[in-house]
Amino acid sequence: MYLLLIRIHFSKTEEWSLDPSACCGQAEMENKGRGDEKGSVFEIPTRKQQPTQDDSSATSLSGISQSNSNAPKRAPRKSKTDALAALQNHAQSSSLDNDESNSHEFDSEFSRNRTPIPVSPLLDLSSVKTSGPRDIPPHATPRPFGLEDCPVFYPTLDEFNDPMTYVRSISDSAKDYGICKIVPPNGWKMPFVTDTEAFRFKTRLQRLNSIEASSRAKINFLEQLYRFHKQQGNSRVSVPTINHKPLDLWLLRKEVHKLGGYDAVTKNKKWSDLGRLLGYGGIPGLSTQIKNSYTRVILPYEDFCERVRTSPTLSMSPTTTRDPQLKTHVNTQTVGSMRLGQSSARSASVDNQSPPSSPLTASSSPLSEPPDEGEFKDQPRGRSDSAKPRRSARMSSQEHSTPGPRRSEGNGLLPSPIIPSPIFHDQQRTTKPSSERPTQQSCEICQKKNRGEEMLLCDGCDCGFHMFCLDPPLATIPKGQWFCHTCLFGTGGDFGFDEGEEHSLSSFQARDAEFRRLWWSAHPPTSSEPLDPKDPVVNRVGGVLVSEYDVENEFWRLVQTPQETVEIEYGADVHSTTHGSAMPTMETHPLDPYAKDPWNLNNMPIVSDSLLRFIKSDISGMTVPWTYVGMVFSTFCWHNEDHYTYSINYMHWGETKTWYGIPGDDAEKFETAIKSEAPDLFEAQPDLLFQLVTLMNPKRLIDAGVRVHACNQRAGEFVITFPKAYHAGFNHGFNFNEAVNFALPDWLPYGRDCVQRYREHRKLPVFSHDELLITITQQSQSIKTALWLADSLKEMTEREIAAREKARSFGMTEVIDEVDHPEEQYQCIICKVFCYLSQVNCQCKTQVVCVEHADLLCDHSLNQLTLRLRFTDADLLDTQTKVVERAGIPSSWKGKLSKVLIDSARPQLRSLRALLAEGERVNYHLPELPALRKCVNRAGEWVDSANTFLIRKQSRKRSRRSRGRPPLNEAANTSFDDRDPGDRPDRGLEDLYSLLREVENLGFDTPEISVLQGLARQAEEIKLKALDLLDVSNAIPERDAYIGDCERLLLQGSSLNVHLEEIVEIEKIVMREHLLRELEEKLDDAAITLEDIRGLLTRARSCNLPQDNKYMKTLESRQRAGDNWEERARHVLEQPYKTIDELDDFFNMDSTIPIEVTVYDRLMSARNKAKDFEKQAKAWLSPDTQGPKPKVQEVMRFVARAEKDFSIPAIQDLKRTADIAFDLETRCEAVIKNRYQHRDEGDIFDMMRRWKTYTREHLPMFSLPIFEKLDVQLSQHQRWLEDLPWYCPQRNEPHGQAILDDVVESTRPEDDLPPSDEYFTCICTTPVRPPPPGVVSDAVQCDHCFARFHGVCAANGGSCPFCDHHHWNGAIHKERSWHFCFLPTILLSAPDITRNYSDAWKQLEIIVHRIDRLSSVIGHFLSYASQPSNRRAEYIPQVRHYMRKLYKIQFAVSPSREVSFGLDLAGLHRILAGQPAPVRIKKRRRPRFTFGQDIDKDWTDGTRCICRGRTPYLLNYPTAECDVCNKLYHAACVFFPLDTSPTNRFMCPLCCLRKNRSYPYSEVRVKHIDNQEMNTYVNTKEMLDTFSKDIIYVKMLPPYTQTLFVELTRFVPGQPDNSSPNGSTPRSTAGPSIPRPPTAPDTSHHHPMHLLHTPLPLPTPPPPVYEPVRTLPSSGHHVPPPPPWSNRWQNTTPLSLASAQRSHLSDSSHSTSPHSGKKRKFVDETPDDMAGSRSPKQRRMPQTPVPPSSTLSSRPLQQTLSPSLAMIVSPVDTEPSPRTTSSYFAGPSSSAGKLVNGDTPPVKTVKLVVSKNK
C-alpha cells in the first residue's frame, strides 16, 4: 500500500527582488529549479492495490537542502542549480518570509493531513459519463474570449456507414475551422474493452503557469538577468518598484525593443509613453524612474550581449579551424547536462551525425494531444530499451544509434540546436568521445592549453576559458559560480514536462475527484447568473455547481497567473500496442461486430480511402491508436499532426474535453503570432512548436488576426482535425480518449509541404513521402487514384530528375539498387530527410546523404561518391506516364463526345452507342454519361418501334388442325383466323406517321428513318387500290375475276406489315365467298365435330353472313345440340364418383350430334377403366383355389385406386372383405407383439380359435401371413397346455388354481420359521389344542416322535407323516403325483403367446419360483442338519414345519428326480426324535413392550389404531387388519395402501416392533412415557437383539419422511439366561443358528422375490371401424358375414358409397382389459381371480410377464435362475414329461430312508397313540 500525491503549489509575493523566485512567485521559481520552494505541498493520498514503484516518488518537496531520500523525482537542471544556489540568502529575506506566511495562510485548508482514499482495483464505469447530451440548448452567455464554436455534424445511419466518404463530404465546410465535432447516430455505441484492473499508465506533470509562452520567456529573461548581475558582482540587485508596484522588467524590455531600442526611446523621449503602456499613470517623474531602472538593470546586460555578439573572439565563426579535442559548445550544449549533479558525468559528448529529435519521439506528437515525455526519462543519450518510439520498424535500427530527444534527466527537453552550417560535419569528424580526450583543458577562445592556472571552467558546460581571453578580461577568479556567455544566454532552453507516477484508472479517478472537490470548494466560480443543476453542461463538484465555461475561465486564469502554480498529471500518448486499444479488435474480440466497424480507430487508418493504408509498417500513434487519460486542467499544447495529416479523437467516457482549432490556412499567421509573443524562446529553440510544450491565449491569437474556433467534446463524440490545422485544449476532469491519424487524397500537397518543413528544421519524418507515392502507384491502378495522384507524382518525378541531374554533373557513379532497405539506411544524416529514390554514399561510410548535402558526407571528392538509385529514370518516367494516361482517360472520353456533338447536329446513333459503351468501361464517374445513356436509350426505343413496321415477326409453329379447319389461304384476318395475333400487323398508317414526326425532335440519325418513309409511301398506294375495289364490289358481274383481284391485293398488302382497314374489308369479301362454298360441301357430313361447327359459325359471323341464311340456321342448331351433349359429358366427368351405367349411356348415344373429340375420348377411357376394376374385383371375390392369393395391402391399394373415381358395387364388396381381413391381420399382429387388449368376455384363446374358424370359412381368398404365424403359435399353445400335469383332457383345460393356492400358502417367505406355539405338532397348519373340559379329544400321538395329530389328519395314511417314509416315496397315493423338477422345463418351453396371454402359464410361473425358493431353503437346512454335530432335538419344529409345507403341496419337491426332500426330512426327523430328551438349559427372554394401543379400548368403529380414536373424521375410514394380532387399523393412519395386491399381508407397526422387523410403509419411532426429552426415542431393535434389561435410548434427527410415533407405557425387562422348555423352539429363541440360503434383501409380503424382469407392454393399436356397405346377394360372388370379434357389421343398413367416408381407428386409450391394467411387479404376485375375491376397490387385474425367448441357449437361462432351478433345467436331464410317466413314484426312492451323509436310521414301527384328556 502506498500513497499517490497531487502537488499544487501556491505562492504570492508583494515585495520583489531581482531573484526570479521573488519576481515571478515561488511557484515559478520551483518550475525553474525546485531548490528554493516557498509554496506548500498539497497531498491527496489514495490507496492503491498493487504498487508498481517505490514510495520515493510520493515524498513532498521542502527545498534543495533536503536529503536524497526526500529528493523530488525530477532533479533540478544542472545548468541552473549552481546559478540559483546563490539566491538562497536573498530568497530568505524578511520580505519573502512575510510572503511565505501569507502563502501558508492561503494553503491552510489544503495542507492538513488526510486519510488515504480507498481505491478499488476495478474502475466502476457507472461512476463516469459514458454518453453526452445530444441536444444542448444554446448558451445565453458568450463563450470565453468570444470564440466561435466549430461546426457539429449529426450523420444519419446511412451517412455513418462510410467514415471517409462522410469526412470528405463535410471537409469543404469544416476545414475552414481547423476542427469539427461528429456526434454518432443514436444506437451506435463503441464498447470499452480495456481491462481496468490490469491497465497501468505513466503520467506527465504539468505546471500550468509555465506552459504559456510569454510566462516562460519572462522567467528565462529574469534568470539570465540575475546570472549576469551576479557574475558582475552585484548579486543583490533588486527589481525597482514604482508607486509600491514592482516593475515588470521583461515587459519593459519588450516594449523598448518594439519602439526601436534604448537609444531610439531616449532620442524620441518615449519613456513616459512606456509608463502608460506598463500601466502606470499620474506618477511624477515616471519617465525618469523607468529610464533609470532600465539603465541600471537591463542596459548593462544588453551591452554585454551586444559585446559578445560583436567580439571577434567570443563569437568565433564555426568555420574557424579548431582543435579536434576542443570541448566546443556545439558539442556540449546539444546534449546538455544530463546528470543529477555527479561530477564524474560533467563532460558528455554526442555524435552529431545522429539525427535530432524525431516527431516519433516525445518532442512532437502526431496526434491531437501532447506526447508522453516521461518515456525518455533518465536517458543520458539516445533511446534506451524502455523508450517506445511510435514506429516499431524504426526502433530496431535506430534505438541504439540515434539519440532520442535531448533531455536532462529530470527536466524534459534540452534546447534544440540551430541548423548547423555546411562545415558541421567537420566538427563531427574531429570530435572524439570523452574517454579519448586528453585530460588537459583547452581554451575555447584561443584554443590553447597553456597557463592552466588562469583557466576558468564554466559551471554550466565545463568548457575552459583563459581569464585574459575574455572580453572584458578578468583580473581575478570570480567568487561562486561562473557561467560562460553561451550558458548564460541559453537559460530556459531545456523546458519540458516531467514524468509523473504510474496509475491505474481507479487511482487516477480518485485523485481527480478529490482534487476537483477541494479546488472548487476553495475557488468557487463567481457566475453572474445562477446555474441550473439540470443543465447538461453544469456539474456538481462536492457542493459547488460548476459550468463548462467556469472550468474554461479557471484554466486560462491558472495558465496566465504568475502567483498560483498548479501542477497536475496527464496520462497522454499511452501506446495501444503496449496497453491495448480500448476498442475491440479482431485479435482481441473477433465476435464483437464493433471490431469490424469502420469508425473503430483501429480500422480507420486502413479503410479503403485512407492513404495511410499504403504505409508498409504500423506506426504507433499514427496508424495504431494512442490513448489519453485526463484529469481536470490537464492540457495538450498547440501543435499540428505529423506530416500535417488528419486526426480523429474519440472520447470513450468521462468529463468534457475543450478543443481549440486554427485552420490550416492560418498556420503561418499562428506561428508568426506565437513567435512575436516570445521571440527569445524561438531564438533559442527554433523547433519549439515541435515540442508541444507551449500555449498561447486564444484571445491574443485573435488579436493577431488568427482565426480560432473551439468545441467541447463529450463522451461518445468524435473530434476531427484537418491537415496543417494547429489545435490545443484541456480536460474538465477524468476522461478517457483514443486517437489516430488518417489521410485523404486532398492531404498529399500538405504532406509534401510538411516534409520540406521537417527538412528545413532537420526534423526526422515519420515515413517517406516519396515511398508512399510509389507504393500507391504499385497497389492502386484505378482512374480515381490517378486523378489525385498525378500532380503529386509529377512534382516528385521532376524534383528527383533534377536532383539526379545535379549529381551527374558532379561525375558521381550511378548504381541501381532495386531492393527496399530500412528507412534509416536511406536517411540523410544532415537534413534527416528520407532519400527513398536516390541517395549519395561513399565506400568509407555507411551513412548516406541527399544530393543537396553530398559535399558534407565525407572528405572524398564528389566524383568519388556513388549515387544509389532505387528506380531508373525510365522507370520513374514510365510510372508517371502511366498514371498521367490513366488520369487522362475521363478527359479523353469527354473530348471524343464533344467532337461527335460538334461535327454534326444529328450524330449517327452508332457513334453515340460506341461512346456510351466506351464510357461505361471507364471505371470512374463521368458526369456526361447519364445524359448520353438516356439519349441512346431513347433512340433505341424509337428504333425498336420502327422495327415493328420494318421487321415481320416470325410466326410461331401452328398447332395441328382438327377436322373441318379451313385451309391456310382462307384465313387471313384475326377476326376469323386462329393464328397468333402477333403474326398480324397491329399498328396502322397513323402510327407510322407519328413515329416519323417523333424522330424529327430526337436529334440523331439512323438508316431506319429513310426505310420507314418508303414504307409509308407503299401503304398509301395499296390503300387507294383497296378503295377502288370496295367501290365496285356490288356492281361487277364477273364475280370470280373480282375475287381474284381482291386476293392479289391481299397478297400485296400482307407484305407491308401495316394495318389498313380497307384491306380488312377486302379480306371479309374473299372469306365470305370461300365460306359459302365450304358450307355447301361439309354441312351435311355426319362426321363433322363440334369444334368444326363452332369454327364455321365463327367465320360466318366474322364475314357478316346474314342470320336468316339457311346455312347460318343449320350451324346454330347443330351447335346447340353439341353444346348440350358437351355439358352433360363434362358434368359426368366432374363427378367425384362415376358409375358404369352413366358411362354406358354416352357409349350408346345418337351419332348425328356433333361431339367434342377430347371429351368423348375421356368418357370412353373412364368407362374402360371402370370395367377393368369391376372385372378384377369379381375375380378376387370368387377366388380360384389353385391360383395365387393377393395380400390384403395389395387389395386395399387396388380398392383405393378404384374408389378414387368410381362407384362400383363389386369394389365395395371387395373393400368390405379386405377391411375385415386387414382388421384380422392387425389383431393378429397385436397379439403376436403382445400389444393386444382383450375387451370381450371369455377366454382370449377361445376368441382366437373363433378367428381361425371364421378365416378358414370366409377369408380364403387372401394371403394372411400374420394370421398363419398366430395359427402356428395357437397350436403350440395347445400342445403346451396338454403337457401340464394338471391338464384335464375331458374338459380341455388345466386345473391349477387349487395347486397355486396351496403353493402360495406354503411358500410365504415370512413363514420359513416354525410357529412358536407348542401345540403346532400336527401335519396340518392348525394347532392340536387340548379340548375343553368334558370333551373327548380325537387327537392321536406318534409313539416315536410323540407328535400329536388331529384325528382327521391321522386317518390320511394311518401313520405318522413325520416318521413314516411311505407318505413321501409314493407308496401312498396322492392326487398330485408328479415331480417338481419337470415344471421349470414346461415353464420355459411355453410359446410367446402362452407367456403373454395364458393364465395357466402365470400360475405355473408363480408355482415354479415359489417352490424353487422353498426348495433352496430346505436344501440349505438339510445340508446343515445332516452333519452329526448339528443333529439336535431343537431342530424338530423346523423339520416338521418344512414337512407340513411339503405335505400340503403333495407333489415331490427337490432339485432333481433322484432326490426327495420329503424322504430326507422324514429320515432326519426319525433321527432327531429318537435322541434322548435334552437337558434343560437356561433360556433367554426378550424384553416385552406394552404400548398405548395395548391398554386402549376398541374405538366405536372397532379399531385400535395409531390415532387412538382422537381424530373424529377417521370414523369408518377404510381399515386394514393385522395378520398377527388381528387388530384393525385405519389404512391412512398406518400409511397402508388400499390398492395393493391381495397377497400382500398386513403386519401392524406394533407387531413389527415386537418381532424386531422394520415397518415397510413408514418409519416408526417409540417415545417412552417417562422420557419426554426432545428427539430422544427408545431403541427397541437393540433392546430385542441384546435381550436388554434396561431401556436403551437413542438421539434421532427430526423426521424427514412418513413417520409414526408410538408411546411405550410399560416395559418388562429381558432375561439373557433363562431356560427353554422341551419341545418346539420359539422363533425368538436364540438357539443354534440355522443356515439360510443366500437370498435377496427381505422383501416381506409386499415385495415377493422375482426372477424375470418384465418390461412394460406396448399399447395395442385400436382395431379399425369398418363402414357399412350394401349387400348384393345377386352379385354372384362370395361376401363374408360379419366377423365374430366385432358387432360393427350387425344390423347394418345400406348406405351410398359416394357419401360414405372411411372411419379411422378408434382411440384405445380409454378402454380396459384384463391384460391392460398395471403390470405385476413380481412374478409370484397372484392374480386376483386366483386368490379369492376382494372388494371392487382393491381389485387389480393381472399383468402378463414376458419371459425370455425360448430360443435362448440353456446357459444364459441358467444364469438367471436360482441354483435349484438351474439344476432342474440342466440339459443333462432328459426325463420325459410327468404326464407320460405317471408311475414315477411307484417304487421307493433311492434316497428313501437315507440321510444325506449316508447314515441309515433304525427301522421302527410307528404307531399313533390317542392321548387322553387330562
PDB file of N, CA and C in Angstrom, residues 135-141 535 549:
ATOM      1  N   ASP A 135     -28.706  16.940 -27.592  1.00  0.00           N
ATOM      2  CA  ASP A 135     -29.237  18.260 -27.930  1.00  0.00           C
ATOM      3  C   ASP A 135     -29.010  19.202 -26.753  1.00  0.00           C
ATOM      4  N   ILE A 136     -28.078  20.135 -26.926  1.00  0.00           N
ATOM      5  CA  ILE A 136     -27.750  21.096 -25.871  1.00  0.00           C
ATOM      6  C   ILE A 136     -28.285  22.455 -26.287  1.00  0.00           C
ATOM      7  N   PRO A 137     -29.102  23.060 -25.457  1.00  0.00           N
ATOM      8  CA  PRO A 137     -29.625  24.387 -25.825  1.00  0.00           C
ATOM      9  C   PRO A 137     -28.497  25.397 -25.919  1.00  0.00           C
ATOM     10  N   PRO A 138     -28.642  26.411 -26.763  1.00  0.00           N
ATOM     11  CA  PRO A 138     -27.575  27.423 -26.899  1.00  0.00           C
ATOM     12  C   PRO A 138     -27.421  28.205 -25.608  1.00  0.00           C
ATOM     13  N   HIS A 139     -26.161  28.599 -25.352  1.00  0.00           N
ATOM     14  CA  HIS A 139     -25.858  29.338 -24.123  1.00  0.00           C
ATOM     15  C   HIS A 139     -26.277  30.796 -24.270  1.00  0.00           C
ATOM     16  N   ALA A 140     -26.796  31.304 -23.182  1.00  0.00           N
ATOM     17  CA  ALA A 140     -27.162  32.725 -23.196  1.00  0.00           C
ATOM     18  C   ALA A 140     -25.917  33.597 -23.125  1.00  0.00           C
ATOM     19  N   THR A 141     -24.897  33.118 -22.393  1.00  0.00           N
ATOM     20  CA  THR A 141     -23.656  33.887 -22.274  1.00  0.00           C
ATOM     21  C   THR A 141     -22.695  33.453 -23.370  1.00  0.00           C
ATOM     22  N   ASP A 535     -28.900  21.433 -16.016  1.00  0.00           N
ATOM     23  CA  ASP A 535     -28.259  21.789 -17.279  1.00  0.00           C
ATOM     24  C   ASP A 535     -27.183  20.747 -17.598  1.00  0.00           C
ATOM     25  N   TYR A 549     -18.062  26.591 -18.942  1.00  0.00           N
ATOM     26  CA  TYR A 549     -17.397  27.878 -19.144  1.00  0.00           C
ATOM     27  C   TYR A 549     -16.621  28.305 -17.900  1.00  0.00           C
TER      28      TYR A 549
END
